[in-house]
GROMACS .gro file of N, CA and C in nm:
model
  351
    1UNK      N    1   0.226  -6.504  -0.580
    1UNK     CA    2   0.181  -6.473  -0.716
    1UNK      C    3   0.061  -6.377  -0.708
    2UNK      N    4   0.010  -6.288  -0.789
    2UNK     CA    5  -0.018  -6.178  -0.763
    2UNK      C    6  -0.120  -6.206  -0.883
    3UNK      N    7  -0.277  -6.195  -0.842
    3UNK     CA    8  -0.375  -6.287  -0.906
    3UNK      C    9  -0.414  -6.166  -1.019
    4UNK      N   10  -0.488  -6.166  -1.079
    4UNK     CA   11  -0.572  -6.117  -1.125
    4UNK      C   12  -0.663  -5.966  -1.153
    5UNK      N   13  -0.750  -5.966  -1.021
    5UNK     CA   14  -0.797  -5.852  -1.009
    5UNK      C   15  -0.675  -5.757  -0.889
    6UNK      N   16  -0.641  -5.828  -0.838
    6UNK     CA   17  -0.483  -5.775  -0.786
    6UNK      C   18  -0.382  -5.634  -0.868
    7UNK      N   19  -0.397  -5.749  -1.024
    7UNK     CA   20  -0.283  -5.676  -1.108
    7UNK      C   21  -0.352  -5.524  -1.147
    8UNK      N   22  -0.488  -5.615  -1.218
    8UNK     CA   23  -0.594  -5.497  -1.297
    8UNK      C   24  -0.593  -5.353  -1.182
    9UNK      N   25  -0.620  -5.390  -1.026
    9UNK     CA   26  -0.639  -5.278  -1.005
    9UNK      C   27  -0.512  -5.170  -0.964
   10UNK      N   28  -0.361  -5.256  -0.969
   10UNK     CA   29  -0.282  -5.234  -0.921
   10UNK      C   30  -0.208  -5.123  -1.066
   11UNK      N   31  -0.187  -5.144  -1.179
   11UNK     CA   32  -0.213  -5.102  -1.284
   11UNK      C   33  -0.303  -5.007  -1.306
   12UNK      N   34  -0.452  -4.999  -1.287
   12UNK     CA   35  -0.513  -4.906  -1.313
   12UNK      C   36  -0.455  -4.779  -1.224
   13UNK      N   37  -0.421  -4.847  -1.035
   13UNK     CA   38  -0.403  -4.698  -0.947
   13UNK      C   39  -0.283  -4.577  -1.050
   14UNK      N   40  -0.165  -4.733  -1.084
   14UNK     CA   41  -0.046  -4.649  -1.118
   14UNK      C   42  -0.070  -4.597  -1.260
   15UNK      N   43  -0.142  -4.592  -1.350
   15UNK     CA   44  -0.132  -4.515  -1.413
   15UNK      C   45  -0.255  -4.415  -1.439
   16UNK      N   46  -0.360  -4.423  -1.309
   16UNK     CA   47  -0.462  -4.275  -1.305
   16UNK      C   48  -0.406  -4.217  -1.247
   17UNK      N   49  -0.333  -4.227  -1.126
   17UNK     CA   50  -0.214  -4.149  -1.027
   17UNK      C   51  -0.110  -4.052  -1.087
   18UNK      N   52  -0.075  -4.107  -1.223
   18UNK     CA   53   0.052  -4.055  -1.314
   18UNK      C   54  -0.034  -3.944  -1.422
   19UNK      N   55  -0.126  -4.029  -1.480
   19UNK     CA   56  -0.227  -3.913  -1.573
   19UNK      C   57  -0.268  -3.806  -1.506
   20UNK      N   58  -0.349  -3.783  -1.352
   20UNK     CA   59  -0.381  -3.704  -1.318
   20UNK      C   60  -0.263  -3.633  -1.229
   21UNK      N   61  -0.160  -3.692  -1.240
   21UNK     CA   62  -0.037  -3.625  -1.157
   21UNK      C   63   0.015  -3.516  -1.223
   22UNK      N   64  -0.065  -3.531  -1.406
   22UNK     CA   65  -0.008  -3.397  -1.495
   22UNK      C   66  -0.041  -3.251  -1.494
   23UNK      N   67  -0.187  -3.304  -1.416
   23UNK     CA   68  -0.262  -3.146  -1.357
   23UNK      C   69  -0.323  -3.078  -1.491
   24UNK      N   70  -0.396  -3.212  -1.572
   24UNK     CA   71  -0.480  -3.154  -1.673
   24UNK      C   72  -0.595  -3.137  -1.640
   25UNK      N   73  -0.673  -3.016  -1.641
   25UNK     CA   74  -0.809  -2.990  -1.603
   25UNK      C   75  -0.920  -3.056  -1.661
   26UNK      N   76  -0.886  -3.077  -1.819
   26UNK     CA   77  -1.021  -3.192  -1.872
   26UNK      C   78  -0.964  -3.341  -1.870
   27UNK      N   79  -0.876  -3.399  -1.805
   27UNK     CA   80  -0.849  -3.549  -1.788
   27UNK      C   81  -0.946  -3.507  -1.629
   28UNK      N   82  -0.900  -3.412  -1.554
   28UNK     CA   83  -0.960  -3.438  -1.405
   28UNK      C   84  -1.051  -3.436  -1.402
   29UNK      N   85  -1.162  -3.335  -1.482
   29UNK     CA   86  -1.303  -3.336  -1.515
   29UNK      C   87  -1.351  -3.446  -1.562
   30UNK      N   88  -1.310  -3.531  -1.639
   30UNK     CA   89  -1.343  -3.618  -1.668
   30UNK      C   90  -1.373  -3.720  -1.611
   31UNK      N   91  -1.241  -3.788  -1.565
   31UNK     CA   92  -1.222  -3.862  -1.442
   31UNK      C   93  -1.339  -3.818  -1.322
   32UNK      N   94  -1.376  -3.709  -1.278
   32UNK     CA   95  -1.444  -3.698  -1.171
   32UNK      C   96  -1.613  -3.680  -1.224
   33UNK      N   97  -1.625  -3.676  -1.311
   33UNK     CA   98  -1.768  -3.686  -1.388
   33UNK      C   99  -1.790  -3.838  -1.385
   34UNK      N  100  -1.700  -3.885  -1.448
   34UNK     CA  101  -1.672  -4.078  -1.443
   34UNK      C  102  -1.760  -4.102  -1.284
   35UNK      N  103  -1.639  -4.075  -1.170
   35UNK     CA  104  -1.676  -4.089  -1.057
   35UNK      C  105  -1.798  -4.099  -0.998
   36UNK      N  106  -1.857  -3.911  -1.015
   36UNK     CA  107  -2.008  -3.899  -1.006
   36UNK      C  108  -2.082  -3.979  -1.085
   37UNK      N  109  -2.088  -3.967  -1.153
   37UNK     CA  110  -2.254  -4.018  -1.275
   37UNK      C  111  -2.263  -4.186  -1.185
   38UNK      N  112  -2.169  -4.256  -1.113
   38UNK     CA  113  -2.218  -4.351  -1.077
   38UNK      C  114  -2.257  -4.345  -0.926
   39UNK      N  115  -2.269  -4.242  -0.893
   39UNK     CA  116  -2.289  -4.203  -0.684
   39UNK      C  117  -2.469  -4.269  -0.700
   40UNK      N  118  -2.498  -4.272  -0.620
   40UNK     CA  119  -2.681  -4.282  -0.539
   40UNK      C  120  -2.743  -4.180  -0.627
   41UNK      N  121  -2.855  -4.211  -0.687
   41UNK     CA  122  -2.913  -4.095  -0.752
   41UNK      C  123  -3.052  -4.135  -0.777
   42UNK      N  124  -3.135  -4.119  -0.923
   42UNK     CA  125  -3.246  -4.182  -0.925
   42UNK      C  126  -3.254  -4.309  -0.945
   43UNK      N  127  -3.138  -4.332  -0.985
   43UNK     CA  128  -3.124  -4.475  -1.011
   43UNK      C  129  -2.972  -4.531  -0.887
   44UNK      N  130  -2.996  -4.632  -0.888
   44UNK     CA  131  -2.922  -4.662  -0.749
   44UNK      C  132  -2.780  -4.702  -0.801
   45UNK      N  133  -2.684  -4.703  -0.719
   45UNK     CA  134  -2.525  -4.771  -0.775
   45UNK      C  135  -2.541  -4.880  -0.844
   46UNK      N  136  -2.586  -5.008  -0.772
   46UNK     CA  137  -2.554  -5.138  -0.845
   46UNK      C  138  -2.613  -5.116  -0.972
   47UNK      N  139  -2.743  -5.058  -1.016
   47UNK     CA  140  -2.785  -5.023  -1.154
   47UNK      C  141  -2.743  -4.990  -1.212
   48UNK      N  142  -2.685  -4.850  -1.195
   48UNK     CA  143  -2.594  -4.791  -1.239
   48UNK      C  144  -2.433  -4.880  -1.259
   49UNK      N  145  -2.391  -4.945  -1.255
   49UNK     CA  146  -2.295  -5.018  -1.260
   49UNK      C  147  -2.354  -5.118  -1.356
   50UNK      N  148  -2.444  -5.209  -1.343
   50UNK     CA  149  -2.492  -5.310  -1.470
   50UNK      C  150  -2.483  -5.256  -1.561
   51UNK      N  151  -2.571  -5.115  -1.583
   51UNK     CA  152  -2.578  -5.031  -1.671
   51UNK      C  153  -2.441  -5.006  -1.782
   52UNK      N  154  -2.319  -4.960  -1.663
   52UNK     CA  155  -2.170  -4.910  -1.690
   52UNK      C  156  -2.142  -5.067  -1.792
   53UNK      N  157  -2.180  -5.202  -1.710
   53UNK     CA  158  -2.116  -5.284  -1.722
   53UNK      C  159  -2.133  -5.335  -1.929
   54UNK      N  160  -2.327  -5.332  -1.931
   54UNK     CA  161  -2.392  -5.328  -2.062
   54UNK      C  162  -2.275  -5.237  -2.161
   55UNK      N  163  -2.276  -5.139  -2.122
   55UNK     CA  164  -2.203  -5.039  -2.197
   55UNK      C  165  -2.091  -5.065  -2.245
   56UNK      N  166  -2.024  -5.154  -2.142
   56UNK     CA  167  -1.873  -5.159  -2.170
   56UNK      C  168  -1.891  -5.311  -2.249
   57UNK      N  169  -1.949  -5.373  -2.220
   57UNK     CA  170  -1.968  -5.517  -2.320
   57UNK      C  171  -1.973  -5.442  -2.435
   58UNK      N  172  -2.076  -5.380  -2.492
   58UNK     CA  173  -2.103  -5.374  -2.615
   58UNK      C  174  -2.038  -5.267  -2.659
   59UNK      N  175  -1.932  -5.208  -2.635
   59UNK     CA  176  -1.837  -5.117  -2.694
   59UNK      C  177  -1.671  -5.194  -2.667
   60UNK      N  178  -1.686  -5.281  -2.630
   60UNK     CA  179  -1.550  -5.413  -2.610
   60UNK      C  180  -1.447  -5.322  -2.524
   61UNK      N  181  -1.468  -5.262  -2.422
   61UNK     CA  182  -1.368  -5.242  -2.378
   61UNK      C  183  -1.350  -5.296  -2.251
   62UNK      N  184  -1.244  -5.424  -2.234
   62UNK     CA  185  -1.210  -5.514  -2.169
   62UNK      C  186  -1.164  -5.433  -1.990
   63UNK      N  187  -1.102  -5.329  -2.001
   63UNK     CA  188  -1.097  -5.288  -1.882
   63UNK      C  189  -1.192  -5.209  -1.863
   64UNK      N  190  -1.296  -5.126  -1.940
   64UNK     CA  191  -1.459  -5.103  -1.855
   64UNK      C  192  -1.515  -5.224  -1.808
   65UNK      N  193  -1.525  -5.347  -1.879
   65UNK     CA  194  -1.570  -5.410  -1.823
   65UNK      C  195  -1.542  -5.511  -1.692
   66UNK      N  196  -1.410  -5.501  -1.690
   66UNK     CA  197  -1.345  -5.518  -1.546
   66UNK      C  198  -1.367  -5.446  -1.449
   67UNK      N  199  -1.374  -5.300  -1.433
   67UNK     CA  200  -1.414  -5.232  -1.369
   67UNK      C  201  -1.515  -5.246  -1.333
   68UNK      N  202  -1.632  -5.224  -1.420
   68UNK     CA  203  -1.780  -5.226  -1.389
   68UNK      C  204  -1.787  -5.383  -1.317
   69UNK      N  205  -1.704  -5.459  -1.349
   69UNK     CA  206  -1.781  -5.582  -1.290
   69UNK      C  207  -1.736  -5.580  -1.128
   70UNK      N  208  -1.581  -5.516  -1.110
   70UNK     CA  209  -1.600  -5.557  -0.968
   70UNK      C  210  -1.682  -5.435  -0.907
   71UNK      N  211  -1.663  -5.334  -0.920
   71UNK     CA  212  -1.800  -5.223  -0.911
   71UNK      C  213  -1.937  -5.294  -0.844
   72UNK      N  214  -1.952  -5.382  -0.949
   72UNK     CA  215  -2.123  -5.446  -0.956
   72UNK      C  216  -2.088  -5.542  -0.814
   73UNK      N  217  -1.988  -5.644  -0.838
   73UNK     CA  218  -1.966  -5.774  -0.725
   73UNK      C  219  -1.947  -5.674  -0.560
   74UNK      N  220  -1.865  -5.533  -0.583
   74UNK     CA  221  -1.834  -5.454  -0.424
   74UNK      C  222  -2.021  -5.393  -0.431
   75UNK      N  223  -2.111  -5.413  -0.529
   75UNK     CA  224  -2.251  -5.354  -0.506
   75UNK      C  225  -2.348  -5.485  -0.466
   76UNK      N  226  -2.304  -5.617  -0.470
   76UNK     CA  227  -2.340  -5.690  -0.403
   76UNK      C  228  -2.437  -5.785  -0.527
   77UNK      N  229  -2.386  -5.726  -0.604
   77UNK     CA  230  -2.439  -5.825  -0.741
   77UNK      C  231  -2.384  -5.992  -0.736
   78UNK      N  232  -2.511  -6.068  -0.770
   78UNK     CA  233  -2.461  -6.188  -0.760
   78UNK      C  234  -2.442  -6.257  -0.903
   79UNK      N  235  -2.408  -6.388  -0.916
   79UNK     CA  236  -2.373  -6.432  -1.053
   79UNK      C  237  -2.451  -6.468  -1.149
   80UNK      N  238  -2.564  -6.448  -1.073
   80UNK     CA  239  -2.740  -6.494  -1.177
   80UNK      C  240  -2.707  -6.328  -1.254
   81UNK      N  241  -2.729  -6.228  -1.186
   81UNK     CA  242  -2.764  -6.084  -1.217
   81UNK      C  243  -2.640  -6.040  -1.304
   82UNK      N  244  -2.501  -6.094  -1.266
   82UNK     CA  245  -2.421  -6.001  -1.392
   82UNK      C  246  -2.434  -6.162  -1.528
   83UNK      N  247  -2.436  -6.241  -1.498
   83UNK     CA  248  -2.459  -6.273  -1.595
   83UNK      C  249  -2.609  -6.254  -1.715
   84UNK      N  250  -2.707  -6.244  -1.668
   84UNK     CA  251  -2.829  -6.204  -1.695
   84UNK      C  252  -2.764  -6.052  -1.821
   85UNK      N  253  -2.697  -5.935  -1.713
   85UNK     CA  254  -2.656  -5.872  -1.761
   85UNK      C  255  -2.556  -5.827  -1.858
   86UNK      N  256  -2.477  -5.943  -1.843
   86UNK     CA  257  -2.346  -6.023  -2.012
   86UNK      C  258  -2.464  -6.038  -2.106
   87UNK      N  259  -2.545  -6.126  -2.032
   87UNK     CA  260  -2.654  -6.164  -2.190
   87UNK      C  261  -2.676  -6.077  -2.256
   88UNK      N  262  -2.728  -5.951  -2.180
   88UNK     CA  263  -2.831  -5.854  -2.281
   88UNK      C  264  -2.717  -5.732  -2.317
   89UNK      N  265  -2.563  -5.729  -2.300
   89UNK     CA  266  -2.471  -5.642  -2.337
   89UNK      C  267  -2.410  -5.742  -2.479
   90UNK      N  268  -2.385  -5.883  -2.471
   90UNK     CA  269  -2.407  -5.984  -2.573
   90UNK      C  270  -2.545  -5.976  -2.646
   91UNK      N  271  -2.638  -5.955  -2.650
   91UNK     CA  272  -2.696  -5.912  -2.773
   91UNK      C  273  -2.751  -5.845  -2.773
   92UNK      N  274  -2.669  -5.677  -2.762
   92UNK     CA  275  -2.684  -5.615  -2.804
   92UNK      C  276  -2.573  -5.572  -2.890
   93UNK      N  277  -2.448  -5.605  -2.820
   93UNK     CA  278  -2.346  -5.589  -2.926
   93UNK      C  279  -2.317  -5.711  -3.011
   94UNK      N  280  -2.399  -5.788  -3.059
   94UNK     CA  281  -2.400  -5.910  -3.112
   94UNK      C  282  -2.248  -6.050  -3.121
   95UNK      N  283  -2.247  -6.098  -3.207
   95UNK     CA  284  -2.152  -6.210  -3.145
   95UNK      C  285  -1.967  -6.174  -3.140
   96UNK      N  286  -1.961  -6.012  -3.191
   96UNK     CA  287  -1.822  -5.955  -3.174
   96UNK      C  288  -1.796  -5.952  -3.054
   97UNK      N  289  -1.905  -5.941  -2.961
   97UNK     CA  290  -1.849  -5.940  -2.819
   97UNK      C  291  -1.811  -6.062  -2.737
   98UNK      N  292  -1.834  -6.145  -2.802
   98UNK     CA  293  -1.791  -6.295  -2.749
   98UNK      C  294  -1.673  -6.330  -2.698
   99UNK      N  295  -1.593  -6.301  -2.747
   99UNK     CA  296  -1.468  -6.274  -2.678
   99UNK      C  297  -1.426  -6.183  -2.561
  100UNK      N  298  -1.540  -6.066  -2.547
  100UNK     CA  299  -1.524  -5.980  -2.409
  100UNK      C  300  -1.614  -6.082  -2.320
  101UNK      N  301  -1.694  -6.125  -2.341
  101UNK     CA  302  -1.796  -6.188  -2.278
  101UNK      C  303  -1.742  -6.348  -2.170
  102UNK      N  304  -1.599  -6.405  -2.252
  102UNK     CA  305  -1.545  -6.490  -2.207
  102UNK      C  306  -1.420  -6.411  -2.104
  103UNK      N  307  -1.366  -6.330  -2.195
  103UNK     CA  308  -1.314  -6.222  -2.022
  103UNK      C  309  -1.401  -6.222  -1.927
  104UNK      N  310  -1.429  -6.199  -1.938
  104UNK     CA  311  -1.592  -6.064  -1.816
  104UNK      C  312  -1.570  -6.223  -1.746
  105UNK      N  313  -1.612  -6.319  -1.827
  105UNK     CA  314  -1.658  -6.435  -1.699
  105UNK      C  315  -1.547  -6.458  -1.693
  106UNK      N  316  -1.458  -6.503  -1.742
  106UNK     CA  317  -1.290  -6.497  -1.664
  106UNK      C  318  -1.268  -6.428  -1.532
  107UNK      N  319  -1.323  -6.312  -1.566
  107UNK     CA  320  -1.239  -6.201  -1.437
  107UNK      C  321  -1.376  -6.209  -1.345
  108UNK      N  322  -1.479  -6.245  -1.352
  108UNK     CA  323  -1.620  -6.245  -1.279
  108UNK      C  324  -1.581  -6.379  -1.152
  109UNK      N  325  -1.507  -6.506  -1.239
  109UNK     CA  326  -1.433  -6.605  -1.140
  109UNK      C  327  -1.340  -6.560  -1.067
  110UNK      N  328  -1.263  -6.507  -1.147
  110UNK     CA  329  -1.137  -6.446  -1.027
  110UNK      C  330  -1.169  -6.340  -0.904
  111UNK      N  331  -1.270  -6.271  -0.930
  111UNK     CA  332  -1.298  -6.157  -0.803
  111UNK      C  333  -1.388  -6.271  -0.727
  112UNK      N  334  -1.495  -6.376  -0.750
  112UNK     CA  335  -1.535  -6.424  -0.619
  112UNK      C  336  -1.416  -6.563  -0.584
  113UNK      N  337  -1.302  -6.580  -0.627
  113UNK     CA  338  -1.185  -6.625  -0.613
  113UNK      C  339  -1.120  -6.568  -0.521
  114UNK      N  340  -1.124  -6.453  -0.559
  114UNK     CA  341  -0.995  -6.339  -0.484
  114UNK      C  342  -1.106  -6.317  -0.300
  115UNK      N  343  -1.210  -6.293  -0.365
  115UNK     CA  344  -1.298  -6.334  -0.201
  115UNK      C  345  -1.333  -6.484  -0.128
  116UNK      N  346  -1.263  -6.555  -0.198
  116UNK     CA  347  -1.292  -6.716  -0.136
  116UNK      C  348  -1.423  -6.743  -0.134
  117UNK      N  349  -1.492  -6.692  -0.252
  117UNK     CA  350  -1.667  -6.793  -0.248
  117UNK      C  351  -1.628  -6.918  -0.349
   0.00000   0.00000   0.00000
C-alpha cells in the first residue's frame, strides 16, 4: 500500500514532468524561480521553507503546504518548530484555515511515519 507522502510526491513528479514536458518558457521560469527563491541566501533554507510553509497555510493551499512541510522535515525541522509555525500561519489566516491546519498535521504524521520516528 502506497502511503501518503509516497502518493503526494509521486503525483506531483508526474504531472511537473508532463507540464514542463510542453516546453513553455513562463511555466519553466516559473517553476525555476519557485526552485531558487528557496536555495541558501540571506536567509537560510529551513526559514525559508517555514516561511513557504506560513504562506501556504494562510492562502489554503493544501499541496503548498505539503510541500513546504516535507521541505521543512528534509531541513531538519522538528515538531515543536513546524507546529509553532501552523500556529502563526493559523492566525494569521484566521479560523478558515482550520481545516488546512488538520491536513498539515495529518501529513506532518505521515512523513515522520514514512521515516519510522
Amino acid at each position: 500500500m502506497i502511503n501518503k507522502v509516497d502518493e503526494f510526491n509521486s503525483y506531483r513528479q508526474q504531472m511537473n514532468d508532463k507540464i514542463l514536458g510542453e516546453n513553455n518558457k513562463v511555466l519553466k521560469r516559473i517553476f525555476n524561480l519557485d526552485t531558487n527563491a528557496f536555495t541558501e541566501g540571506a536567509l537560510d533554507k529551513k526559514t525559508k521553507e517555514l516561511l513557504g510553509l506560513v504562506a501556504s497555510v494562510v492562502l489554503r493551499c493544501d499541496d503548498c503546504v505539503k510541500y513546504h512541510l516535507e521541505s521543512s522535515y528534509k531541513q531538519g525541522v522538528n515538531r515543536d518548530e513546524v507546529m509553532e509555525t501552523l500556529s502563526i500561519g493559523t492566525l494569521i489566516g484566521g479560523t478558515i484555515v482550520i481545516p488546512h491546519l488538520r491536513r498539515a498535521y495529518e501529513y506532518w504524521e505521515a512523513l515522520e511515519e514514512a521515516k519510522g520516528e
